[in-house]
Coordinates of C-alpha atoms in Angstrom, one line a residue:
X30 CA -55.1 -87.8 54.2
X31 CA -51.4 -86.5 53.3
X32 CA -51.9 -84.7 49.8
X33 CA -48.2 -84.6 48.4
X34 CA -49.5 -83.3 44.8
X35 CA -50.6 -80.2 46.7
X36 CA -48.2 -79.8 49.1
X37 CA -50.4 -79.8 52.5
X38 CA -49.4 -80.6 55.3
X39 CA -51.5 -83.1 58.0
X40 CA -53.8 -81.3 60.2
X41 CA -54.9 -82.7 63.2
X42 CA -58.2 -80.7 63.1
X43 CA -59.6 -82.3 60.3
X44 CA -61.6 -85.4 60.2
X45 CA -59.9 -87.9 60.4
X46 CA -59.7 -92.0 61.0
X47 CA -57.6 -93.5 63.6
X48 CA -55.2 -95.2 61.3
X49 CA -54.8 -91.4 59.8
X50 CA -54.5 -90.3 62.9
X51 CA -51.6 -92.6 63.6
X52 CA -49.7 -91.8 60.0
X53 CA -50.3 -88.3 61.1
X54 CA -48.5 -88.8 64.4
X55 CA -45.7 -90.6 62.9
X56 CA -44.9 -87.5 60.3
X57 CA -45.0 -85.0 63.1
X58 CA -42.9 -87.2 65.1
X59 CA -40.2 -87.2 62.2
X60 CA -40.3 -83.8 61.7
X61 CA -39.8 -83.1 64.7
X62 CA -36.6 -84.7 64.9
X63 CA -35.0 -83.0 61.6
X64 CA -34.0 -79.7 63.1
X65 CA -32.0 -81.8 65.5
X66 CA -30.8 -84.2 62.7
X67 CA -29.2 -81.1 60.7
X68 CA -28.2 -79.4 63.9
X69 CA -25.8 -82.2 64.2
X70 CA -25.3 -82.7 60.7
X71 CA -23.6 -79.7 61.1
X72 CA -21.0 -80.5 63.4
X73 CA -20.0 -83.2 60.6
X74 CA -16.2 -81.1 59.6
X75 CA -15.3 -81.4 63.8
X76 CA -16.4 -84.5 64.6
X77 CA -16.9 -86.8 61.3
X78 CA -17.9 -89.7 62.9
X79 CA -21.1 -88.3 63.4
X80 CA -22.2 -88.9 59.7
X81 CA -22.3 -92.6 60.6
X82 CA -25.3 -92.2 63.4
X83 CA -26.8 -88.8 61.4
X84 CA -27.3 -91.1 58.5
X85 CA -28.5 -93.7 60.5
X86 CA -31.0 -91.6 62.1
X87 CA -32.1 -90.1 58.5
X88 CA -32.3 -93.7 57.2
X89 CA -34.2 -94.9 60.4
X90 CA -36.9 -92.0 60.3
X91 CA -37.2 -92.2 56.3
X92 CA -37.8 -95.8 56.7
X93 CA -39.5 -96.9 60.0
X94 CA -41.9 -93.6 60.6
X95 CA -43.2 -91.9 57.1
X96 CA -45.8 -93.4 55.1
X97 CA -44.4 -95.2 52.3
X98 CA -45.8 -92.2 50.0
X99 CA -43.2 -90.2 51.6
X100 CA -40.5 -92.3 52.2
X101 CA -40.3 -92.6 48.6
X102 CA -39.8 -88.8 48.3
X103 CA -37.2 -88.8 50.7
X104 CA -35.6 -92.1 49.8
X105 CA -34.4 -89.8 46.6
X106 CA -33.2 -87.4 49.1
X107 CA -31.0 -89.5 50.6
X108 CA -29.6 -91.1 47.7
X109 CA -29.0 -87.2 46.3
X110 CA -26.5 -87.1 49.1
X111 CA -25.0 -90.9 49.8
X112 CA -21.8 -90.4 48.0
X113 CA -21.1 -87.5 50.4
X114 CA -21.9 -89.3 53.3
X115 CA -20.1 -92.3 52.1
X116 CA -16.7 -90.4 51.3
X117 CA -16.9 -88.8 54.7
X118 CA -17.6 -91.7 56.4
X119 CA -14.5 -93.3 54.8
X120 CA -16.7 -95.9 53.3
X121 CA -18.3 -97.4 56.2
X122 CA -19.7 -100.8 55.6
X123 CA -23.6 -99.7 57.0
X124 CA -23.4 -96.2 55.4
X125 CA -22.0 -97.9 52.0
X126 CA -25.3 -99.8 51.7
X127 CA -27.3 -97.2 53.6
X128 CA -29.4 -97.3 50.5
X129 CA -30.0 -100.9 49.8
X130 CA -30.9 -101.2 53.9
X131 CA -33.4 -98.0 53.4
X132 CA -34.9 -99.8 49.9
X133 CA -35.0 -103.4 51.7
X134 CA -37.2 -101.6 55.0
X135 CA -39.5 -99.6 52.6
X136 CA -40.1 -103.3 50.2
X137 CA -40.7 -105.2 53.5
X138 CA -43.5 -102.6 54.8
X139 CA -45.0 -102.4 51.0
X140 CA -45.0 -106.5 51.4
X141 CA -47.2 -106.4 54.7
X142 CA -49.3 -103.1 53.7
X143 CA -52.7 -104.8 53.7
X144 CA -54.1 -101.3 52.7
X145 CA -52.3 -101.5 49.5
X146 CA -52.6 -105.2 48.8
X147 CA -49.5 -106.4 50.3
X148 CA -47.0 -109.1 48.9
X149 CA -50.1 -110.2 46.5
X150 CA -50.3 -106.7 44.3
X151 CA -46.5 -107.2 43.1
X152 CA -47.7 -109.9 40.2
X153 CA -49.7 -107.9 38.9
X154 CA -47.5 -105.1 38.5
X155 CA -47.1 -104.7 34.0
X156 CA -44.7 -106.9 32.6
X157 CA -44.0 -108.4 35.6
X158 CA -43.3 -112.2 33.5
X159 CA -40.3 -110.8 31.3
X160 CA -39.0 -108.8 34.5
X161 CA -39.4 -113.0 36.1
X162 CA -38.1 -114.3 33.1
X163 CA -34.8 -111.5 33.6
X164 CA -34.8 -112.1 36.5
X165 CA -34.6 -116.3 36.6
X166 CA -31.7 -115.9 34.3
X167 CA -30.1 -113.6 36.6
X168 CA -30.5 -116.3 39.5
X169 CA -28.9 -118.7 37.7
X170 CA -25.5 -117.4 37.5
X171 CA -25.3 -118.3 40.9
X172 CA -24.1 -121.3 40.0
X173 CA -22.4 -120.1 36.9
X174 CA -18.9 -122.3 36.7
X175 CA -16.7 -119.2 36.3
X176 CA -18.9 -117.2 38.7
X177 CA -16.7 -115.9 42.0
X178 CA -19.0 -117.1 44.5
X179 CA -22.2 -116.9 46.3
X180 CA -21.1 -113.3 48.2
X181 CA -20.6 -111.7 44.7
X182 CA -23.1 -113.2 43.4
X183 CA -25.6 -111.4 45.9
X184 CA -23.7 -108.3 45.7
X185 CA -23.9 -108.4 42.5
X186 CA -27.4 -109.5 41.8
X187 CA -28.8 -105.9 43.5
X188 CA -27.5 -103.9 40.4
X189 CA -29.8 -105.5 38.5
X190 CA -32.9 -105.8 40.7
X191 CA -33.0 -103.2 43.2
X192 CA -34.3 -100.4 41.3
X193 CA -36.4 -102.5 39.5
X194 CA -38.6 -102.5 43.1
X195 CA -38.0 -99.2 43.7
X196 CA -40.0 -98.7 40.5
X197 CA -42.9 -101.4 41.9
X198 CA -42.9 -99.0 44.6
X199 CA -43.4 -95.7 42.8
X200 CA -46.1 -97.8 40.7
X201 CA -48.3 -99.4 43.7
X202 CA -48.1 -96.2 46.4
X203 CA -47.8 -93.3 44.6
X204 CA -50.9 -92.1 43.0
X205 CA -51.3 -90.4 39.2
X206 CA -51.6 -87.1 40.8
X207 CA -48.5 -87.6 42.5
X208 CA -47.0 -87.7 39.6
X209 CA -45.7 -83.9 39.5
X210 CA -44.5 -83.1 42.5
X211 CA -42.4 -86.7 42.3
X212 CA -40.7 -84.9 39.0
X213 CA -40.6 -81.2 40.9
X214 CA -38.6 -83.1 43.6
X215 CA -35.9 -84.6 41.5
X216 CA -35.9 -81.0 39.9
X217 CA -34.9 -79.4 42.9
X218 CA -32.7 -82.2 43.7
X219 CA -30.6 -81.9 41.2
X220 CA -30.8 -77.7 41.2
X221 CA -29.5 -78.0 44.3
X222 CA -26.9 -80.1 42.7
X223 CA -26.0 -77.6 39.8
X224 CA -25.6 -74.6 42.7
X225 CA -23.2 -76.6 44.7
X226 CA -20.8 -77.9 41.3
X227 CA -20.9 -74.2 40.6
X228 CA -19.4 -72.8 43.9
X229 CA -17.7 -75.3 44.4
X230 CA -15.9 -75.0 40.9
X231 CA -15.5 -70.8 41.2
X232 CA -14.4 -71.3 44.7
X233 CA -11.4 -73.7 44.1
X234 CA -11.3 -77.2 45.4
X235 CA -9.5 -77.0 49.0
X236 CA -12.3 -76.9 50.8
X237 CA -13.8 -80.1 49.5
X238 CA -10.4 -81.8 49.4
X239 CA -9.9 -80.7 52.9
X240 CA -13.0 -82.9 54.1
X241 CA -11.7 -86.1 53.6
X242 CA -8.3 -88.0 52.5
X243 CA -10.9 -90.3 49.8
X244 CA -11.6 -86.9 47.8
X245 CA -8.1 -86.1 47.5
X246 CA -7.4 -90.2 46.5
X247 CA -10.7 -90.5 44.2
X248 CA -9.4 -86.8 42.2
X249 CA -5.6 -87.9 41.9
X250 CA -3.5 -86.2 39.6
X251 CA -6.3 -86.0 36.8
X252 CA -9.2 -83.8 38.5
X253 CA -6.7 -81.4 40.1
X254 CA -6.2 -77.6 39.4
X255 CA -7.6 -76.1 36.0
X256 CA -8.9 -79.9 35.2
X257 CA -10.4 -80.1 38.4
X258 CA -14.6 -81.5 38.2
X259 CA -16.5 -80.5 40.7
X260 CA -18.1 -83.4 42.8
X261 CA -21.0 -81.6 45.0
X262 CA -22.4 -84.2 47.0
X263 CA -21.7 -87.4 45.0
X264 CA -18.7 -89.8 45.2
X265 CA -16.7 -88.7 41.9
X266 CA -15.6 -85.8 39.8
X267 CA -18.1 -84.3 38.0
X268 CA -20.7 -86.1 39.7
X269 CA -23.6 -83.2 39.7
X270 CA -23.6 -83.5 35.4
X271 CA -25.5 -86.9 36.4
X272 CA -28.1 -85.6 38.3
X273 CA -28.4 -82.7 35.6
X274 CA -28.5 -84.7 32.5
X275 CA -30.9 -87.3 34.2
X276 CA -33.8 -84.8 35.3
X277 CA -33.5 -82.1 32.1
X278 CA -36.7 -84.8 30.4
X279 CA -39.1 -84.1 33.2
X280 CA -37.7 -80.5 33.7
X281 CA -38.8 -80.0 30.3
X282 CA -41.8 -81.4 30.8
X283 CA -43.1 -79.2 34.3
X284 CA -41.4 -75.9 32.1
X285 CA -43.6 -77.0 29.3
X286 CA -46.4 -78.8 30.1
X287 CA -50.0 -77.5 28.8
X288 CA -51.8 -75.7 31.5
X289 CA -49.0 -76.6 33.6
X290 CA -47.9 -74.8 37.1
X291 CA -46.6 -71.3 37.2
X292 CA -44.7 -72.7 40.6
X293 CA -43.3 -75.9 38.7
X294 CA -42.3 -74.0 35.9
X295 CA -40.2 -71.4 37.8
X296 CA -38.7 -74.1 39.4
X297 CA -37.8 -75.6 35.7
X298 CA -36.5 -72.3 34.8
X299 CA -34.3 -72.3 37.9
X300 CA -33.2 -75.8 36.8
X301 CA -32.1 -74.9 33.0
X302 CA -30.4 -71.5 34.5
X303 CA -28.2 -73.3 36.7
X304 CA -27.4 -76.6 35.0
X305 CA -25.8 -74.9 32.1
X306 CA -22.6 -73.3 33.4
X307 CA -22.4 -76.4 36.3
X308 CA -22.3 -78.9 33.0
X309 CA -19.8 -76.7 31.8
X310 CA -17.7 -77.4 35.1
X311 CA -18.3 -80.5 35.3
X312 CA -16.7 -81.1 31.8
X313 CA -18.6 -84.5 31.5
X314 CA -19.4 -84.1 27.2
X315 CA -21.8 -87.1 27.6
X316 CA -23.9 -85.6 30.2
X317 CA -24.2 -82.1 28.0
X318 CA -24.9 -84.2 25.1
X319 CA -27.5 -86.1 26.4
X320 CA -28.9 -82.7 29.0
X321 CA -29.2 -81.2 25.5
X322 CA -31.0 -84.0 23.5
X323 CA -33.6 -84.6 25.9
X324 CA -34.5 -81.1 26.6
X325 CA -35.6 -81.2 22.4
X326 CA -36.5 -85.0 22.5
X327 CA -39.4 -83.8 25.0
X328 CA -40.1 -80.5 23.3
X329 CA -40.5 -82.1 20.2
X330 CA -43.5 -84.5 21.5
X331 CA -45.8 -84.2 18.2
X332 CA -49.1 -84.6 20.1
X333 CA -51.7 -81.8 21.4
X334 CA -50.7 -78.3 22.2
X335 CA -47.2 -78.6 19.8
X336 CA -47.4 -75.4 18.6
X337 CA -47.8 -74.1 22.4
X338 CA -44.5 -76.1 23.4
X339 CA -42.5 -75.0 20.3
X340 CA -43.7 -71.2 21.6
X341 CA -42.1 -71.7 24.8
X342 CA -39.1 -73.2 23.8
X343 CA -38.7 -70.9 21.0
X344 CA -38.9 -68.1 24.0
X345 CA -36.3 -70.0 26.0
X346 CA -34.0 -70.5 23.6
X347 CA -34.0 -66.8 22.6
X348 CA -33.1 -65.9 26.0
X349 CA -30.3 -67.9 26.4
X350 CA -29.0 -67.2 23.0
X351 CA -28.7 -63.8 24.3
X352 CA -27.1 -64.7 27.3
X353 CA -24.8 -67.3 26.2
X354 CA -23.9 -66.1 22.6
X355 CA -20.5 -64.4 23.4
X356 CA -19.7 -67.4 26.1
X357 CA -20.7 -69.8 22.9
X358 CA -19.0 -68.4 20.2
X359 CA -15.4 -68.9 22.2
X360 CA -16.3 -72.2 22.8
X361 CA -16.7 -73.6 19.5
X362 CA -13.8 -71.7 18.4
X363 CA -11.8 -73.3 20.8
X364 CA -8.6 -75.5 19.6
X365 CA -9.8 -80.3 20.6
X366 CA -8.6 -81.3 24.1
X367 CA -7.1 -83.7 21.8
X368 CA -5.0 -81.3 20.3
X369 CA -3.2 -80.0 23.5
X370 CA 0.1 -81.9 23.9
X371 CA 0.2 -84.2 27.0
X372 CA 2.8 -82.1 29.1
X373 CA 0.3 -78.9 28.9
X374 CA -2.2 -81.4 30.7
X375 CA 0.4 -82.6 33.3
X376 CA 1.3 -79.4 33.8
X377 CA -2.8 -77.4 34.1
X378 CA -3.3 -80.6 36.9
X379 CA 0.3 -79.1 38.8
X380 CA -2.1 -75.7 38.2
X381 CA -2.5 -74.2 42.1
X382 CA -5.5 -75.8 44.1
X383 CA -5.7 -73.2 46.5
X384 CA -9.4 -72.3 47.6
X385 CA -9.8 -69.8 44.5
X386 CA -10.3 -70.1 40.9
X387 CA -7.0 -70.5 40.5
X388 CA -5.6 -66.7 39.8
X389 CA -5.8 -65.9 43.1
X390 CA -9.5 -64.2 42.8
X391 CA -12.1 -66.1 44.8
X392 CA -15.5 -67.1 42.4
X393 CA -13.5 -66.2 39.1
X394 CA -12.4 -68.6 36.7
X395 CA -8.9 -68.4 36.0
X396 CA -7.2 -68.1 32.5
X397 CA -6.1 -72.4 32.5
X398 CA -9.6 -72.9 33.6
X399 CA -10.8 -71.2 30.9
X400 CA -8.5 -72.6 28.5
X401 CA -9.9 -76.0 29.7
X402 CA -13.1 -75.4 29.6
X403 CA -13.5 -74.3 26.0
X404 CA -11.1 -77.3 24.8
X405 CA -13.5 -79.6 26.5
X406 CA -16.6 -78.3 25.1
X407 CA -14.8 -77.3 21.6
X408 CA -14.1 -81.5 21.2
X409 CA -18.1 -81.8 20.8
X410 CA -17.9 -80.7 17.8
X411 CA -15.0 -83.1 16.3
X412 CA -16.5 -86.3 15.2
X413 CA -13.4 -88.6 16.6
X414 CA -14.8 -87.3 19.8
X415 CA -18.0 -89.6 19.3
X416 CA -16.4 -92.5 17.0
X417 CA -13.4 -93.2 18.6
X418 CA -14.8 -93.0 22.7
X419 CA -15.8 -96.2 24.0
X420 CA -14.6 -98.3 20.8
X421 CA -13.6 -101.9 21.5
X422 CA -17.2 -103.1 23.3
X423 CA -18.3 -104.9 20.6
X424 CA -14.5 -106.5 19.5
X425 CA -14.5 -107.7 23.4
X426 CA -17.6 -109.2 23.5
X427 CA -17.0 -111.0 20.2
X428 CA -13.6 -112.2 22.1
X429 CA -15.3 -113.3 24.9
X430 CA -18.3 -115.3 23.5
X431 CA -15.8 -117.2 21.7
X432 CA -15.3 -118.6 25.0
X433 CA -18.4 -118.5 26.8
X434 CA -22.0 -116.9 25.7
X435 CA -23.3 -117.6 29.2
X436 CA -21.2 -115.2 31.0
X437 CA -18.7 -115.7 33.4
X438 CA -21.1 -114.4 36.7
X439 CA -21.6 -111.2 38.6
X440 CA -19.7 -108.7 40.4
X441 CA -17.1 -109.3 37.2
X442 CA -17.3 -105.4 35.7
X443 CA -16.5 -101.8 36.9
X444 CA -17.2 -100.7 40.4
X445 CA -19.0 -104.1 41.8
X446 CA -15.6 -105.3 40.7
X447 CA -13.6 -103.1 43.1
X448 CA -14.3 -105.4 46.1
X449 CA -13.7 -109.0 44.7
X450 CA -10.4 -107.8 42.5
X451 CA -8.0 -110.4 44.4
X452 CA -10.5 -113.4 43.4
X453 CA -10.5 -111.4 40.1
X454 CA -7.1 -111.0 39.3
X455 CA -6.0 -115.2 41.1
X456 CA -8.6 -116.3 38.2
X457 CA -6.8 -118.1 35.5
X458 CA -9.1 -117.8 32.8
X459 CA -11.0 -114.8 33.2
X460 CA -8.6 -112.3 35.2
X461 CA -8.8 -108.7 35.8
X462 CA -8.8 -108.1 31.9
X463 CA -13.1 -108.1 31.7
X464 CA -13.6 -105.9 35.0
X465 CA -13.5 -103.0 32.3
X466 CA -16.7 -102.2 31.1
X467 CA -17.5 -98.2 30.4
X468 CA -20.4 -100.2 28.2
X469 CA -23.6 -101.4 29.8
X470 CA -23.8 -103.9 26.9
X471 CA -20.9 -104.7 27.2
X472 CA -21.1 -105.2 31.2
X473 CA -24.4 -107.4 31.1
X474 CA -23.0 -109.3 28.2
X475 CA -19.9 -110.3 30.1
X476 CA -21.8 -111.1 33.3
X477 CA -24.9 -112.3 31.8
X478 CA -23.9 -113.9 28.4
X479 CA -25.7 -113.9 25.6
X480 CA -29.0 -114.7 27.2
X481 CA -29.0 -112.5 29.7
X482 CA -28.6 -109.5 26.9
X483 CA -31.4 -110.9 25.5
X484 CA -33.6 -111.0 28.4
X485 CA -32.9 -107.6 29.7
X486 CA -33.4 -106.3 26.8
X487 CA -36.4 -107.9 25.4
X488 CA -37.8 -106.5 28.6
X489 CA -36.7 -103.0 28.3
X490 CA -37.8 -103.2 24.5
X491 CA -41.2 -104.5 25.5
X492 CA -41.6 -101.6 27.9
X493 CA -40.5 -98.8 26.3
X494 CA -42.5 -99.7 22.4
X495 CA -45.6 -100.3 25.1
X496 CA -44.6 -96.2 26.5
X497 CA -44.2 -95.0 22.7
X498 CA -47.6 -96.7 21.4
X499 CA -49.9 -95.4 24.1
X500 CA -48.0 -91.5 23.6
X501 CA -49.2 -91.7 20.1
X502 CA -52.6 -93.3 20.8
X503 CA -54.9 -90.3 21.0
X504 CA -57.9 -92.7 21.7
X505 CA -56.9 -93.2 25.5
X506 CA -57.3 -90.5 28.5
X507 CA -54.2 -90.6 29.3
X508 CA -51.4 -87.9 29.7
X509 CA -49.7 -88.5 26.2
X510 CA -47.0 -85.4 26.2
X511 CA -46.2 -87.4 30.4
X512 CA -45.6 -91.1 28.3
X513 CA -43.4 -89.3 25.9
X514 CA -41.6 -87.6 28.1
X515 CA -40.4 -90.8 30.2
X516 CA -40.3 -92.8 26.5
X517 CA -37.7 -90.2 25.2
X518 CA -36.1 -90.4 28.8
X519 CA -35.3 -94.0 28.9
X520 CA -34.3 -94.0 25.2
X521 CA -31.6 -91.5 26.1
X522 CA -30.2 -93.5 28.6
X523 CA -30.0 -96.5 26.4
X524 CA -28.1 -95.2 24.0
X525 CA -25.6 -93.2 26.3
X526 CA -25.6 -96.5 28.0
X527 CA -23.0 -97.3 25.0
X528 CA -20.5 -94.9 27.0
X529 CA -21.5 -95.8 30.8
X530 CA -23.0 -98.8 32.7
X531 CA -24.3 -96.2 34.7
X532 CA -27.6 -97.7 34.7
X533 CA -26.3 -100.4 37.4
X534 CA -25.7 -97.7 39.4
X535 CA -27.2 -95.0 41.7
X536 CA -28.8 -92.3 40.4
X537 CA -29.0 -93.6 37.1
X538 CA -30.5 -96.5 37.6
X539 CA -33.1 -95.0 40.4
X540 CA -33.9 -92.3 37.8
X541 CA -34.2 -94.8 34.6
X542 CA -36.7 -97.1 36.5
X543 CA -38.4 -93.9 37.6
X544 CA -39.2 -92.8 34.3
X545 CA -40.2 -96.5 33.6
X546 CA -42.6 -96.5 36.7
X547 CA -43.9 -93.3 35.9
X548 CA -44.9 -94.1 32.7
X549 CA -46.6 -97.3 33.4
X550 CA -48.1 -95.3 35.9
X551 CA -49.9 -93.1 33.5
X552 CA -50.7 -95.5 31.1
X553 CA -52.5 -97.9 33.5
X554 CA -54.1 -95.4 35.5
X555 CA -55.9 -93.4 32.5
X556 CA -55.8 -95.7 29.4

């Protein structure tokens, strides 16, 4: 049997039955094929076209020849890189929804895994009724009267349900002592992430603008010269804050963790040490607010083994106090972005973009840099900075339930938008006006209506009190500090949700469900 908590690989020398024997085959037979796979990977900046059949060969060996156990190790993998691919690929329609194709192959083998149960297990899965009930809801603006049709209707139907399997997945073929090395692999993930934002930044940005045409057109005249965000391997500026902000919970957690790894928590370490100047490239103020937040938020679990936690963190914060105090103390004295007059901004994005940091010194930070980088962090600490971002949501959905609390259909809001803005923009009633969201409340309100708020809601609320009451309930064998850990998690996410409808989207949505399927995991596995 393939043991993924402990790292081993198959071994043909041990006893085995022949349908191991066969899953054993099939991993050999994809490994391999890797080393050619990144071989031509490689070739990618002479001939680009060859992302379209490298992904498809990743995407065919993730999908058709691992066990599912594995594929959904490397189904993270891939999505860790897909806004690379699909930049260089100039948005190709198969390597666009590479993804939702890998997802849809990986659900159809869970459906016809006898082993595991098959189609039969999924309605048993915990609170699978108010995930039916969302979901019935979400079916019916199908034939929502303002709705744009049954094409954007489907599209825009997988925001809302294709992580949701993802999680059934994680929750039916990954087993509770899986659960570690599923958290060290989003670690390293997104390490990997926080290295590449931070050459990347102290490099300059010709070299990623040099790939393709779509970087130069997705940065514009904002993201350019001393306001340029890094994007790493994701499809917008700034992107690698995501995958930061989203893993620093469980990172927490592995650093942490009672009797926990010395392996897991040098990878932590690793994590923390190069997140925290990448977030400060980035320059994304809701991905340091929330990085920081639920670094504590998990540290502060009051169960068992407190005093041991507050010990380590105590230790880590002493050491980066050290390090970071002069860095720190510029910061926060540091004059609000919002203070520096509009032709000083024009002027830092006209800054040179040449493959340095700026000055003319390769992996130094210029002096505009600089300048930018303390305003941006400096406006943390002004509170216009949190009360005045993302105002409006609740004044347009007021506006718009005056007209309709049912919704006016899918595909309406932010990027799902993006293809359907001609049927958008021809509609009389509802025009291009509510395709601005930058609210996820806001964005399933305007959708969904009223009901569907409700609904998703209600079955978020219901999941997450369930994660909180088993944390605190010292009477079940079950890994409380693990259930408050992914509690804290999706809490976080719902209330930056008030600045993003990220959770429709990759990786935020694959990481939110993750926490949720972890956590019901734990809970129905030892309580």
């Amino acid at each position: 049997m393939i043991r993924i908590d402990r790292f081993h690989l198959p071994s043909f020398n041990a006893p085995s039955t022949e349908g191991g024997l066969l899953r054993e085959a099939r991993f050999w037979a994809f490994l391999s094929a890797v080393p050619g796979i990144l071989a031509a990977s490689l070739l990618f900046l002479s001939v680009r076209q060859l992302w379209i059949p490298c992904a498809g060969m990743v995407a065919a060996g993730i999908a058709l020849v691992l066990p599912i156990e594995y594929a959904i190790f490397a189904f993270l993998g891939y999505l860790s890189i897909e806004g690379a691919l699909k930049i260089n690929s100039n948005y190709n329609p198969i390597v666009h929804v590479g993804g939702d194709l890998l997802l849809m192959v990986l659900l159809i083998r869970s459906f016809l895994d006898r082993r595991s149960g098959g189609f039969a297990k999924y309605p048993h899965t915990p609170f699978f009724k108010v995930i039916a009930i969302f979901s019935i809801w979400l079916f019916l603006q199908f034939v929502n009267p303002f709705g744009l049709g049954l094409a954007p209707s489907i599209a825009g139907s997988k925001l809302y349900l294709s992580m949701i399997f993802f999680a059934f997945l994680i929750f039916h073929h990954l087993e509770r002592k899986h659960i570690d090395a599923l958290f060290l692999c989003v670690v390293v993930l997104a390490t990997v992430q926080a290295v590449l934002a931070s050459v990347e930044y102290l490099y300059g940005q010709s070299f990623v603008l040099a790939l393709h045409s779509r970087y130069k057109t997705i940065a514009g005249a904002r993201f350019v010269g001393s306001l340029y965000r890094p994007f790493g391997t994701s499809a917008v500026p700034g992107g690698p804050s995501v995958w930061i902000f989203l893993t620093s919970p469980m990172a927490m957690y592995l650093l942490i963790k009672p009797n926990g790894s010395l392996v897991k928590m040098i990878f932590a370490g690793l994590f923390f040490a190069a997140s925290i100047p990448a977030l400060f490239f980035c320059q994304v103020r809701t991905a340091m607010v929330i990085f920081a937040v639920g670094a504590v938020a998990v540290g502060g679990f009051p169960g068992q083994g407190f005093k041991k936690r507050m010990g380590r963190m105590s230790l880590i914060l002493a050491v980066a106090a050290i390090v970071l105090f002069p860095k720190v103390e510029a910061f926060f004295l540091a004059p609000d972005v919002a203070d520096v007059p509009v032709s000083a901004l024009k002027n830092a994005a006209a800054a040179p973009t040449q493959a340095t940091g700026g000055n003319g010194k390769a992996g130094e930070i210029s002096s505009a840099q600089m300048e930018k980088l303390t305003e941006r962090f400096g406006s943390l600490g002004k509170k216009g900075t949190f009360t005045s971002a993302r105002s409006g949501a609740l004044d347009a959905m007021i506006e718009l339930g005056q007209q309709t609390i049912f919704g006016i259909g899918l595909s309406r809001v932010g990027a799902a938008s993006a293809l359907w803005a001609a049927r958008i923009a021809s509609d009389p009633l509802f025009g291009l006006k509510w395709s601005f969201g930058d609210n996820l409340y806001r964005t399933i309100f305007t959708e969904l209506g009223l009901p569907g708020l409700v609904a998703w809601l209600t079955m978020i609320g219901l999941i997450l009190s369930f994660l909180v009451r088993t944390s605190l309930d010292s009477t079940l064998k079950v890994d409380h500090f693990l259930l408050w850990t992914c509690a804290m998690a999706v809490v976080l996410l719902l209330l930056g949700g008030w600045g993003s409808e990220g959770i429709l989207y990759t990786p935020v949505s694959t990481i939110f469900w993750l926490y949720i399927a972890v956590g019901l995991k734990e809970a129905y596995s030892g309580g």
